[in-house]
Coordinates of C-alpha atoms and ligand atoms in Angstrom, one line a residue:
X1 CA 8.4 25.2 28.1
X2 CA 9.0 26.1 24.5
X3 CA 5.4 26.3 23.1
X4 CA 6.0 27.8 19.5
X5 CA 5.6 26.2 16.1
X6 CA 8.4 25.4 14.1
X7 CA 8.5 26.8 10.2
X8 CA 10.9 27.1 8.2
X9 CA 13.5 25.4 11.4
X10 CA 12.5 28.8 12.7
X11 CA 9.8 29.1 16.2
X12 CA 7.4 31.2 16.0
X13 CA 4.1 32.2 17.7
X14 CA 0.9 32.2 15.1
X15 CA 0.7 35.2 12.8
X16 CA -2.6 36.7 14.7
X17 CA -0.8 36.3 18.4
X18 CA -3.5 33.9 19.2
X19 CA -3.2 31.1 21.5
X20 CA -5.3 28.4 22.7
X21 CA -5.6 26.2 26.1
X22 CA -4.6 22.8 26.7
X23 CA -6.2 20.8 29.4
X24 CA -5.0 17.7 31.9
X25 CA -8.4 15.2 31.4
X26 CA -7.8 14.1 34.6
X27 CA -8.2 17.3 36.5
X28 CA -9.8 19.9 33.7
X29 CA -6.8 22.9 34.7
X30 CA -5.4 24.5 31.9
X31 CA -1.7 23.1 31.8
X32 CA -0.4 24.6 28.5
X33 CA -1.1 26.9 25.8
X34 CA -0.1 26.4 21.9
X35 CA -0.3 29.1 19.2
X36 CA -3.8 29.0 17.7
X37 CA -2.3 28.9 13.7
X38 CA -4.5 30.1 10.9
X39 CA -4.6 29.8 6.8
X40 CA -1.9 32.1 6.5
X41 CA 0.3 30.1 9.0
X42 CA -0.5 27.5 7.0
X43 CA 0.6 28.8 3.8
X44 CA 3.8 29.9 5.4
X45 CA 4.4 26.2 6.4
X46 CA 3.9 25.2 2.5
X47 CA 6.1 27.3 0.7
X48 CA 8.8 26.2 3.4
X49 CA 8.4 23.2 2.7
X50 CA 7.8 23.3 -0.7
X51 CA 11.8 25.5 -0.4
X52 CA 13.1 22.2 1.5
X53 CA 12.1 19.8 -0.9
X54 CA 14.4 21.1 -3.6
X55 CA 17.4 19.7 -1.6
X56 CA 16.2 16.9 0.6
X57 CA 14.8 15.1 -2.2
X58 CA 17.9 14.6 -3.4
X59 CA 20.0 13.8 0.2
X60 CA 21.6 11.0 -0.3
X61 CA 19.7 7.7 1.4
X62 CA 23.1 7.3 3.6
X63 CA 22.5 10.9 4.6
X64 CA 18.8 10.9 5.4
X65 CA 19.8 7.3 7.3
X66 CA 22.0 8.9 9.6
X67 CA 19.6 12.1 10.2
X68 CA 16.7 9.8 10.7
X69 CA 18.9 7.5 13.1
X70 CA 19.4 11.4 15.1
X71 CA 16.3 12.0 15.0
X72 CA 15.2 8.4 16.9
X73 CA 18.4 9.1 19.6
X74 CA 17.1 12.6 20.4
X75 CA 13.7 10.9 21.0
X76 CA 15.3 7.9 23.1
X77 CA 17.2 10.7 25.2
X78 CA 14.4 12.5 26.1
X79 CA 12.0 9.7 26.8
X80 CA 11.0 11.0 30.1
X81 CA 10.5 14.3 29.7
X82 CA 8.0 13.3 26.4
X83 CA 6.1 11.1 28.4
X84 CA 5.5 13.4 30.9
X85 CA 4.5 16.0 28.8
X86 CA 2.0 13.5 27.0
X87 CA 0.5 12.2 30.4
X88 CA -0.3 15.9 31.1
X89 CA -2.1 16.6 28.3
X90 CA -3.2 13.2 26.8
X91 CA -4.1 11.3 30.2
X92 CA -3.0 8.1 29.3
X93 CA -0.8 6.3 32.5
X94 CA 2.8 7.4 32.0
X95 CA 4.1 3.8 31.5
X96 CA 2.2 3.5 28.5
X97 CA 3.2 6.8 26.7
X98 CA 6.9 5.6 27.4
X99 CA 6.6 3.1 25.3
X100 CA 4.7 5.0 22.8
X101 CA 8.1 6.9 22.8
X102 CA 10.1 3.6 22.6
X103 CA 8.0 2.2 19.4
X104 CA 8.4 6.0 17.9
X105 CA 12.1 5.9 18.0
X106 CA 11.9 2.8 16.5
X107 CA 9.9 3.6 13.7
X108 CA 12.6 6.2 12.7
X109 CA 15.4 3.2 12.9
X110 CA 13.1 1.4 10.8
X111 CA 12.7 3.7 7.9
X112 CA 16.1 5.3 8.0
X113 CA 16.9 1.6 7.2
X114 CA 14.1 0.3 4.9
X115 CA 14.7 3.4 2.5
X116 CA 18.1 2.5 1.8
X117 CA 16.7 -0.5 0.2
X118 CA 13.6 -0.4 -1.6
X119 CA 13.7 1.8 -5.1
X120 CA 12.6 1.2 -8.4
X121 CA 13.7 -1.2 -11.0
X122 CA 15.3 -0.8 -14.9
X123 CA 12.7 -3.1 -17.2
X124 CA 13.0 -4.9 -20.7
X125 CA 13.2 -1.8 -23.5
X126 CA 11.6 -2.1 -26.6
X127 CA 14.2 -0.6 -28.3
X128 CA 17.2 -2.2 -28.0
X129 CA 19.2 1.9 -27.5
X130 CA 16.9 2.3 -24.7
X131 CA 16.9 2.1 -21.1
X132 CA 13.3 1.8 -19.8
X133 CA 13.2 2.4 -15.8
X134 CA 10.8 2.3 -13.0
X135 CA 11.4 5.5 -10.5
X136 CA 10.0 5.6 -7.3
X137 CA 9.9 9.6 -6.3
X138 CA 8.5 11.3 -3.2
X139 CA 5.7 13.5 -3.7
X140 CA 6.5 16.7 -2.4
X141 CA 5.2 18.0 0.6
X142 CA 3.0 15.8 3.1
X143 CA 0.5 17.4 5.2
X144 CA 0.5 14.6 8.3
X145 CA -3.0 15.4 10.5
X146 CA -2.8 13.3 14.0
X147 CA -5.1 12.9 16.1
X148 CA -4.4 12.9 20.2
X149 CA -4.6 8.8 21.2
X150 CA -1.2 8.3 19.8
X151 CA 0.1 11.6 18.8
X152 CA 3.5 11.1 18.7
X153 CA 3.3 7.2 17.3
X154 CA 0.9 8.5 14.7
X155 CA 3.2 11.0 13.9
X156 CA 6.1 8.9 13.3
X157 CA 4.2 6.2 11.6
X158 CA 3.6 9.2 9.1
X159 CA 6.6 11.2 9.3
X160 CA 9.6 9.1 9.6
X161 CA 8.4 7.2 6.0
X162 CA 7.5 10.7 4.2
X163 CA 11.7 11.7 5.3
X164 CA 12.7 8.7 4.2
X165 CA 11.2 8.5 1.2
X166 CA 12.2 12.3 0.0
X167 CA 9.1 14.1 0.9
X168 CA 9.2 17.3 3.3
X169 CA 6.3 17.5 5.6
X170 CA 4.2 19.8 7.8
X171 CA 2.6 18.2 11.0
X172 CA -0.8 19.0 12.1
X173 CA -1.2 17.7 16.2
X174 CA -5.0 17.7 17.5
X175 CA -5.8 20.7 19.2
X176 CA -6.5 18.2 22.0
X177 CA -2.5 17.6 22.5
X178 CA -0.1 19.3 20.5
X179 CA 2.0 20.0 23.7
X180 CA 4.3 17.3 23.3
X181 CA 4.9 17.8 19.4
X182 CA 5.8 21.3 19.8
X183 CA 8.6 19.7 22.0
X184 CA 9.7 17.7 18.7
X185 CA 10.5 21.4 17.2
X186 CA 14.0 20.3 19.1
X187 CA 13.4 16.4 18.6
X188 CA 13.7 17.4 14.6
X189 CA 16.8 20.2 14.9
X190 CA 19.2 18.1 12.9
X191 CA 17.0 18.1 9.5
X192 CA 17.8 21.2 7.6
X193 CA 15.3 24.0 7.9
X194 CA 11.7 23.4 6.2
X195 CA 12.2 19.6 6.0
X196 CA 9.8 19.4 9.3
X197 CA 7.4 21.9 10.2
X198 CA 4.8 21.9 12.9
X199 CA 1.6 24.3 13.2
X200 CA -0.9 24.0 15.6
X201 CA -4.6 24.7 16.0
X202 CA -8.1 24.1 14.8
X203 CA -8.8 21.5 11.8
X204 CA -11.5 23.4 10.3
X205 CA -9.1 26.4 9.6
X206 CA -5.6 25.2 9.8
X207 CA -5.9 21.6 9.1
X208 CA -8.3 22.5 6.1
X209 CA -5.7 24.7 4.6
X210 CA -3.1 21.9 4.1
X211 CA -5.8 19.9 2.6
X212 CA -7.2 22.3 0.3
X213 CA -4.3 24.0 -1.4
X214 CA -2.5 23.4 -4.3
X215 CA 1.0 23.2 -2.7
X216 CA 0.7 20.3 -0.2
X217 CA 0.9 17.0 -2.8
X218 CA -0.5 14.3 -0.7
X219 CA -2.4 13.9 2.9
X220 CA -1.6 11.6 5.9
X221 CA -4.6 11.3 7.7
X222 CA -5.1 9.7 11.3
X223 CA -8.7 10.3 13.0
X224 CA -12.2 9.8 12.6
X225 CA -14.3 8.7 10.3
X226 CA -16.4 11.8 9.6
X227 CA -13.1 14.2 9.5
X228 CA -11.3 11.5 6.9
X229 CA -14.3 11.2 4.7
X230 CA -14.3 15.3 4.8
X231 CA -10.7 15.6 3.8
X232 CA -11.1 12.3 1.2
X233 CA -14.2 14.7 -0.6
X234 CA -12.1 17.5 -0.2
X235 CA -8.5 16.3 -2.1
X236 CA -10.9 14.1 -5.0
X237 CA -11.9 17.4 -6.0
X238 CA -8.0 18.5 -6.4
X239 CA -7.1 14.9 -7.4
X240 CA -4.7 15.1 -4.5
X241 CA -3.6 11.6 -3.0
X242 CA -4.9 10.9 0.7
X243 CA -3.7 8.1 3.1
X244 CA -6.6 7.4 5.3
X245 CA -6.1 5.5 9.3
X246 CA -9.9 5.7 10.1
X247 CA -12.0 4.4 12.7
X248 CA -12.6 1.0 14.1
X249 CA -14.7 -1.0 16.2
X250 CA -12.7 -4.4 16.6
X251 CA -14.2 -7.8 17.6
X252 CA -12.5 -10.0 19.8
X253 CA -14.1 -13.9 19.0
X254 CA -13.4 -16.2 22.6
X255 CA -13.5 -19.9 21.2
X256 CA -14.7 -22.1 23.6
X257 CA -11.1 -24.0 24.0
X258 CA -9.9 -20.3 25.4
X259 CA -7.8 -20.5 27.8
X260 CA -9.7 -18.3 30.4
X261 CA -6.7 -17.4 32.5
X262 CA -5.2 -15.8 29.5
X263 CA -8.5 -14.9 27.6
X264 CA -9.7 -13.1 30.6
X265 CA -7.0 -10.2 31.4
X266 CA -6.4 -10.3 27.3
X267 CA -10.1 -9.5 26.4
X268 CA -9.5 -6.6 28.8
X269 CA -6.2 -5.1 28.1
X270 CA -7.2 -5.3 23.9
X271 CA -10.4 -3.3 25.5
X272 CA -9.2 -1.3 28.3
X273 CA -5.8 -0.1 26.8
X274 CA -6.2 3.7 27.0
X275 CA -9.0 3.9 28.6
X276 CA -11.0 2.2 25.7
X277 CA -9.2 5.0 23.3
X278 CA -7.2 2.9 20.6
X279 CA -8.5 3.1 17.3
X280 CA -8.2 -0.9 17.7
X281 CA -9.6 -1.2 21.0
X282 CA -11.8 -4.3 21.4
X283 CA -15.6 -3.0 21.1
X284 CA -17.0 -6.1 21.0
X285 CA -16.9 -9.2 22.6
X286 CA -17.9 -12.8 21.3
X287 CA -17.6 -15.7 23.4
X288 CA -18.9 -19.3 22.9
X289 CA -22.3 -20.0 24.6
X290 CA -20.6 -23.3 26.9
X291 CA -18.1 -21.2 28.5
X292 CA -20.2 -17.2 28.4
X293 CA -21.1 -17.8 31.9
X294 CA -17.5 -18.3 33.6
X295 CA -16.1 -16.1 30.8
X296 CA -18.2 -13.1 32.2
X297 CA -17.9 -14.0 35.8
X298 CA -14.4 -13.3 36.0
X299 CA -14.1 -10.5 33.2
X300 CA -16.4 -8.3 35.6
X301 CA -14.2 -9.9 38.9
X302 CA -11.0 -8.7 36.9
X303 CA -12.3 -5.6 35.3
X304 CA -13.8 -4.1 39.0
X305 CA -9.9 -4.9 40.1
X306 CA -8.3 -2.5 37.7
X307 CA -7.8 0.9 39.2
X308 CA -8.8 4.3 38.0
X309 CA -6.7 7.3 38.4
X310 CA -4.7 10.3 36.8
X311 CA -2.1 8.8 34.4
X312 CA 0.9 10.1 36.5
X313 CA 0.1 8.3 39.4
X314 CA 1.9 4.7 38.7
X315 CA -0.6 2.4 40.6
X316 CA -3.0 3.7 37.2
X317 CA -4.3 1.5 35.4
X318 CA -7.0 3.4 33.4
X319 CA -6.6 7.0 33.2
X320 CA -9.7 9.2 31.9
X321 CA -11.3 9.7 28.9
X322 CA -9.5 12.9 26.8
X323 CA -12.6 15.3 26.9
X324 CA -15.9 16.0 27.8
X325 CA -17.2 14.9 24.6
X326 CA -16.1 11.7 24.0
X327 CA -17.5 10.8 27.9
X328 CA -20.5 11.7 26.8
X329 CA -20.5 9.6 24.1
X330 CA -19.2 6.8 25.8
X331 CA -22.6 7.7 28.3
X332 CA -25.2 7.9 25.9
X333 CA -24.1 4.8 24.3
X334 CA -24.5 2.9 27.3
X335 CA -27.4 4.7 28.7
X336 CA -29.5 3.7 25.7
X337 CA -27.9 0.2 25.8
X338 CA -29.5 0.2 29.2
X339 CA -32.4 1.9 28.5
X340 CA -33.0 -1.0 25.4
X341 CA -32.5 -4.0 27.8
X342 CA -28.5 -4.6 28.1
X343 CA -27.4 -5.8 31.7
X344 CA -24.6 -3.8 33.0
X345 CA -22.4 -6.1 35.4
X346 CA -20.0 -3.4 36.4
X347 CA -19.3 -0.2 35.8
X348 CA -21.7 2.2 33.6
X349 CA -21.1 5.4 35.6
X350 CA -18.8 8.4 36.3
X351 CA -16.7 7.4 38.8
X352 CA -18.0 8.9 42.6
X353 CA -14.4 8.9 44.3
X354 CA -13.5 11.7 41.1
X355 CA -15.1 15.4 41.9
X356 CA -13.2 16.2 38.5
X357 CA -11.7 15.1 35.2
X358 CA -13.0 13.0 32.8
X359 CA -13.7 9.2 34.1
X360 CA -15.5 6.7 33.0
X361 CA -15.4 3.2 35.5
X362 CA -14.8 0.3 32.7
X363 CA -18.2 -0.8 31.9
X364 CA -19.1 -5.0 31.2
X365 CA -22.4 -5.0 29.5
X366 CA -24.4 -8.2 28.6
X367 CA -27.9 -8.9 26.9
X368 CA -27.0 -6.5 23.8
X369 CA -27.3 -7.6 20.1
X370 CA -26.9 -5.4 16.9
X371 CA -29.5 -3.3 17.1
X372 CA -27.9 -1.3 19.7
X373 CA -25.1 1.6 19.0
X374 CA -22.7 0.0 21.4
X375 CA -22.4 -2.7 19.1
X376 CA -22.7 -0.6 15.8
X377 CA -21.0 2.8 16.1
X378 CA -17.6 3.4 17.4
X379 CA -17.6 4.2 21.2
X380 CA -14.2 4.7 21.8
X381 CA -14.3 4.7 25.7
X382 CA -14.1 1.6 28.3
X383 CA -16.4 -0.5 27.5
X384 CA -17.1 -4.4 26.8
X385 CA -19.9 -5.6 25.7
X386 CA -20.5 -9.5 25.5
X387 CA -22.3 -11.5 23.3
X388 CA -22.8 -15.3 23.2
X389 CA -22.4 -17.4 19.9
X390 CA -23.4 -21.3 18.9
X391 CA -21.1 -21.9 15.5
X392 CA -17.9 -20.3 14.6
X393 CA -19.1 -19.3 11.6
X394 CA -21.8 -17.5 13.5
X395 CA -19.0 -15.5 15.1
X396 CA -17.5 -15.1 11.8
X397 CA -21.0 -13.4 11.0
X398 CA -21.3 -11.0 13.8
X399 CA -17.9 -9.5 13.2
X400 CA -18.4 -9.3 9.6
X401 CA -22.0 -7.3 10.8
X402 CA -20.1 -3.8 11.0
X403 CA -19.0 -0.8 9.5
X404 CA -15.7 -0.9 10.0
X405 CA -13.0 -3.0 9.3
X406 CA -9.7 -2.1 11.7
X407 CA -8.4 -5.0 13.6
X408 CA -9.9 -8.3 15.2
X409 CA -8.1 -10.6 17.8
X410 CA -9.8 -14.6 18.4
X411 CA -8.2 -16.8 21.4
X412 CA -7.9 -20.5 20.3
X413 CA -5.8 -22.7 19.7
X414 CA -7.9 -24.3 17.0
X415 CA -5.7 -24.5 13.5
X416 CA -9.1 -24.6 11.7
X417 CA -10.6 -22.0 13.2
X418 CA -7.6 -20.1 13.2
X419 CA -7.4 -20.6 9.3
X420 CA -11.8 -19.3 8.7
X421 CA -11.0 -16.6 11.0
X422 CA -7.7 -15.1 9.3
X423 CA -9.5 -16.0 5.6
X424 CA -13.2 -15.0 6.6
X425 CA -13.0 -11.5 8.7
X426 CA -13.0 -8.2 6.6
X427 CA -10.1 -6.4 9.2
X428 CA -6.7 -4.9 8.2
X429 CA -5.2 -6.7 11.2
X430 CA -5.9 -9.8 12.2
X431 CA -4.3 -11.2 16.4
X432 CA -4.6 -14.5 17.3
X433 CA -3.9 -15.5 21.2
X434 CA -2.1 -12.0 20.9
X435 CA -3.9 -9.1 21.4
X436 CA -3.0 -5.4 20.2
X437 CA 0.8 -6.4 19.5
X438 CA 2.4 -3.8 17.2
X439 CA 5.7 -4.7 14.9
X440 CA 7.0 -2.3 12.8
X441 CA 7.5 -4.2 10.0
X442 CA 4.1 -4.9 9.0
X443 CA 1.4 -2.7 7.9
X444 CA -1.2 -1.8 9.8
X445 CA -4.7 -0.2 8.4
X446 CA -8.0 -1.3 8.0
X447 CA -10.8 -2.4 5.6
X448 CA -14.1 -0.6 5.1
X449 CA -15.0 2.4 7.0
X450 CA -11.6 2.3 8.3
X451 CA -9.8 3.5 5.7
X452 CA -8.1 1.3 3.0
X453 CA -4.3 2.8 3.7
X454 CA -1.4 1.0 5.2
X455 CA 1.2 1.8 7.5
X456 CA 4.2 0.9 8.7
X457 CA 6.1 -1.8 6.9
X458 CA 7.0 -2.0 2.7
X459 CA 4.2 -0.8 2.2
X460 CA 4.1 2.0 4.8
X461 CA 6.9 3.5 2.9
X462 CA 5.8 3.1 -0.4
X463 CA 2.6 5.0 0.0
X464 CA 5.0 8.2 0.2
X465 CA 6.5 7.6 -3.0
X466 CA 4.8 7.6 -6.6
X467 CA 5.5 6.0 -9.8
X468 CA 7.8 7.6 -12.8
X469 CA 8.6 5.5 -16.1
X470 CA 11.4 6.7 -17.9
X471 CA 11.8 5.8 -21.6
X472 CA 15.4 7.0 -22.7
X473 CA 16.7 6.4 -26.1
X474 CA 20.6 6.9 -26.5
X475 CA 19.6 7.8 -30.3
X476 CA 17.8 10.6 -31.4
X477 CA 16.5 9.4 -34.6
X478 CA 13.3 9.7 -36.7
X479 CA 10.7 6.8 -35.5
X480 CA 9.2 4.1 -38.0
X481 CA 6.2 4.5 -36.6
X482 CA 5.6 8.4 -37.0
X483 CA 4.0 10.3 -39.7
X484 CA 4.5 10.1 -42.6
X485 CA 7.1 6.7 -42.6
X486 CA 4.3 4.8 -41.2
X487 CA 2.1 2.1 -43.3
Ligands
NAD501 P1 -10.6 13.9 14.5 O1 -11.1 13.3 13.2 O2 -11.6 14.7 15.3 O3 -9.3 14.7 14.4 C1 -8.1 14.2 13.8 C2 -7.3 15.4 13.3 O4 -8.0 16.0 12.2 C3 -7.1 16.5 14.3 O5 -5.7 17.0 14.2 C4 -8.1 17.6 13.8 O6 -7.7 18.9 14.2 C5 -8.0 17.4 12.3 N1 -9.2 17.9 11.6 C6 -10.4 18.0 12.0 N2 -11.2 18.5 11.0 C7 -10.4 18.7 9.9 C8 -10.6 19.2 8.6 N3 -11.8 19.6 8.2 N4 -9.6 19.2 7.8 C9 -8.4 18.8 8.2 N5 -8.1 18.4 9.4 C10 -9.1 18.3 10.3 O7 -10.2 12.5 15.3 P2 -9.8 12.5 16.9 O8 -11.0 12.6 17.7 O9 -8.6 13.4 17.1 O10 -9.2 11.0 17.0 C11 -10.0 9.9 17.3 C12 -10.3 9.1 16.0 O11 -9.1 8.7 15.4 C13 -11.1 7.8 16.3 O12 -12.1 7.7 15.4 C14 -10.0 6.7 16.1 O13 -10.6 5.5 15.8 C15 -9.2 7.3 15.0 N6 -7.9 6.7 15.0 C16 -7.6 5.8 14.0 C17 -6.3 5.2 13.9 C18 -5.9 4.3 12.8 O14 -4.8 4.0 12.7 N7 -6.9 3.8 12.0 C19 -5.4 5.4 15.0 C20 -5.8 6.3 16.0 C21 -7.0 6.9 16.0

C-alpha cells in the first residue's frame, strides 16, 4: 500500500522520516501509517506548486476538460478499492463511502464541464479606442485542508473547482484519515507534476504552514469551527482569501401533516447518516405538539431497529464514532442532558455487545430545551433530541435560536409553511420532504458560525477565481485629463 506523499508528481516519505499511525474506529488496531510532514514539507509542496502554476494556468479549458474527465474515470475504476480503504480508516459502512466515491467522480465531470463555460465578460469603454474587459483568473496556489467525515467528497468539492479554474493546489487530509488520499497520488497521475500535491500530518504544524506563508494565495477550508476561525484570524493578517465549510447543528421542523411513515425513517437517516458525523446531520428535532407522542413512539421503535457494527460488515447500519474524543463528547453532552432533566428513550450508552472501537447506540432524547448543550453546541455523534412546538412560527423561532447556520430539512406538504420556512430560517441549505440530498449543481455552505462560503455549483467555481479589469487603449496618446492640459 503506497503510503507516501505526492510533491512535485514525485512520492516521497516526510523530510524527518517520521511517520504517524492510523487507526480502524471500529476496532482501535493500527491499520496504516502516513508520513508525519512538517513546515519544510510544506514549503516544498508550495514552491512545486507555485512551478506548476506557470503552465497549468494557461492549459487550455478543452485540455484541463479532458484531464479532469481522467481524473473522475480513474476514481470510477477504482471505486472499490477507495471504499475499502476509507471504511478502514474512516468507519463509515462501506455502501456509503461508495457513493461518496460516486458523487466525487462526479464532481470532477462537473467542473471539467462548468469551466469551459463560465469566464469574464468585455464591458462598454469609455474611450471609444478601448477595449475594457472583465478577467476572471485563478489565484495561484490553493491550500485545500479536509477534514475525515467526507475526506475524499470534501476534497473534490475543493479540488476539482481550484483545477478547473487554473489554480494548482496542495491537499491537506486529517491526520484522522489520510490513507485513502495518499491513494489519489495515482488517482491524480495524468495532471503534470506539481499541479496536485498531497502532504500529510498534524494541522498545527503542517496545516499551519500552508496557511501562514506567503506563497499559498488562497485557503479551502473544511472542519470545525474553532480550527476555521484560527485559520480566518490567521490569513486577515496576510489579507489572504479563505473559503470557510464550518460547523452545523441542523434542525429538522416535523409539521403536524407529516407523513409519519416517511417522516419517521427520514428524521433518522438526516440524523443517523454517519453515525451522527455529517456536518448537516439533523441535531435537532422539532415536531408539532398533536402528533409528538406517535412521532416519538416509533422514532425510538425504528431507531432501536437499526444495527450497530464495523462499517465492512454489510448488515451495518451505523458504524462508530471516528475517535475517542468525539465519543466523549457525544457522552458528556448527553450525560449532562440527563443529568439536567432530558428523558432518554433509547440509547445513551456505549454499546455492551462491543469490547472495543468507538460506539455510541443512537440516542432519542426528550424533555430538553435550549438551555442544554445538546441543543446548543455541535455534538456531532448519534443523537436526536425532540422537542414539541404550538405555532410554526414558533418552530421558525427555535431553529433560528442557534449558532450556526448549515442546513435545515421541514416535512409538510403545506405551500405556506413551505414558503415561511424557506424565507424565515437563517441556513445555507434548506430540504423540504427531502432530507440530506446532495446535487452538484448547487452550492452548498452555510450561514453564521458555519462559514459564509459556497460550494459546489457557479458559485463553487467562482470562489477559485478573482477579478481582473483590463483597460486597453489601441492609442497611446497624451490624456485631456492629465497635467497640465486639464481645466
Ligand atoms: P478540524 O477542524 O479538527 O480539522 C480539519 C482539518 O484542519 C484537518 O485536516 C486538521 O489537520 C486541520 N487543522 C487543524 N488545525 C489547523 C491549523 N491550526 N491550521 C491549519 N489546519 C489545521 O475538524 P474535523 O474534526 O476534522 O472535522 C469535523 C468538523 O468539520 C465538524 O465541525 C463538521 O461540522 C465540520 N464539517 C463541515 C462541513 C461543511 O461543509 N460545512 C463538512 C464536513 C465537516
Amino acid at each position: 500500500m503506497p503510503t507516501a506523499m505526492l510533491i512535485n508528481g514525485v512520492r516521497v516519505p516526510s523530510a524527518t522520516g517520521e511517520w504517524f499511525d492510523v487507526c480502524d474506529p471500529a476496532t482501535e488496531t493500527v491499520v496504516g501509517r502516513a508520513p508525519m510532514a512538517n513546515e519544510a514539507d510544506a514549503r516544498a509542496a508550495i514552491v512545486a506548486a507555485n512551478r506548476a502554476f506557470r503552465s497549468w494556468r494557461t492549459a487550455t479549458a478543452h485540455e484541463r476538460a479532458e484531464l479532469l474527465h481522467e481524473v473522475a474515470r480513474k476514481i470510477r475504476e477504482r471505486t472499490d478499492e477507495l471504499a475499502t480503504q476509507l471504511t478502514l480508516e474512516g468507519g463509515k459502512p462501506l455502501l456509503e463511502n461508495r457513493d461518496e466515491m460516486g458523487w466525487s467522480a462526479a464532481c470532477f465531470d462537473y467542473y471539467a464541464e462548468l469551466q469551459r463555460n463560465t469566464r469574464g465578460r468585455v464591458i462598454p469603454s469609455v474611450e471609444p479606442s478601448q477595449l475594457a474587459m472583465v478577467l476572471k483568473e485563478p489565484y495561484g496556489v490553493v491550500a485545500c485542508i479536509v477534514p475525515w467525515n467526507y475526506p475524499i467528497l470534501l476534497m473534490s468539492w475543493k479540488v476539482a473547482p481550484a483545477l478547473a479554474a487554473g489554480n494548482t493546489v496542495i491537499i491537506k487530509p486529517s491526520e484522522m484519515t489520510p490513507l485513502t488520499t495518499l491513494l489519489f497520488a495515482e488517482i491524480f497521475d495524468p495532471l503534470p507534476p506539481g499541479v496536485v500535491n498531497i502532504v500529510t500530518g498534524y494541522g498545527a504544524t503542517v496545516g499551519r504552514e500552508l496557511v501562514v506563508n506567503r506563497d499559498t494565495h488562497m485557503i479551502a477550508f473544511t472542519g470545525s469551527f474553532a480550527t476555521g476561525r484560527e485559520i480566518a484570524r490567521l490569513a486577515a493578517e496576510r489579507v489572504k482569501r479563505t473559503h470557510l465549510e464550518l460547523g452545523g447543528k441542523d434542525a429538522f421542523i416535523v409539521a403536524e401533516d407529516a407523513d409519519l411513515d416517511v417522516a419517521v425513517p427520514g428524521v433518522a437517516w438526516a440524523a443517523l447518516l454517519n453515525a451522527g458525523q455529517v456536518c448537516t446531520s439533523t441535531e435537532r428535532v422539532y415536531v408539532h405538539s398533536s402528533i409528538a407522542k406517535p412521532f416519538t413512539e416509533r422514532l425510538v421503535e425504528f431507531v432501536r431497529a437499526l444495527r450497530l457494527g464495523p462499517g465492512s460488515d454489510p448488515n451495518t447500519d451505523i458504524g462508530p464514532l471516528i475517535g475517542a474524543r468525539y465519543r466523549q463528547k457525544v457522552e458528556e453532552h448527553v450525560d449532562e442532558a440527563r443529568s439536567q432533566g432530558a428523558s432518554i428513550l433509547t440509547g445513551g450508552r456505549r454499546p455492551p455487545q462491543f469490547a472495543r472501537g468507538f460506539f455510541y447506540e443512537p440516542t432519542v432524547l426528550t424533555n430538553v430545551d435550549h438551555s442544554y448543550r445538546i441543543m446548543r453546541e455541535e455534538t456531532f455523534g448519534p443523537t436526536i433530541p425532540v422537542m414539541a412546538y404550538r405555532t410554526f412560527d414558533e418552530a421558525i423561532a427555535f431553529a433560528n435560536d442557534c449558532d450556526y447556520g448549515l442546513g435545515a430539512n421541514l416535512y409538510t406538504n403545506d405551500p405556506k409553511k413551505v414558503k415561511q420556512y424557506y424565507e424565515e430560517v437563517k441556513a445555507g441549505t434548506c430540504w423540504v420532504n427531502d432530507p440530506l440530498t446532495d446535487n452538484d449543481a448547487g452550492p452548498f455552505g452555510g450561514m453564521k458560525f458555519s462559514g459564509g462560503s459556497r460550494e459546489l455549483g457557479e458559485e463553487g467555481l467562482e470562489a477559485f477565481l478573482e477579478t481582473k479589469h483590463v483597460h486597453w487603449d489601441f492609442n497611446q496618446e497624451k490624456k485631456a485629463w492629465w497635467y497640465p492640459y486639464r481645466t
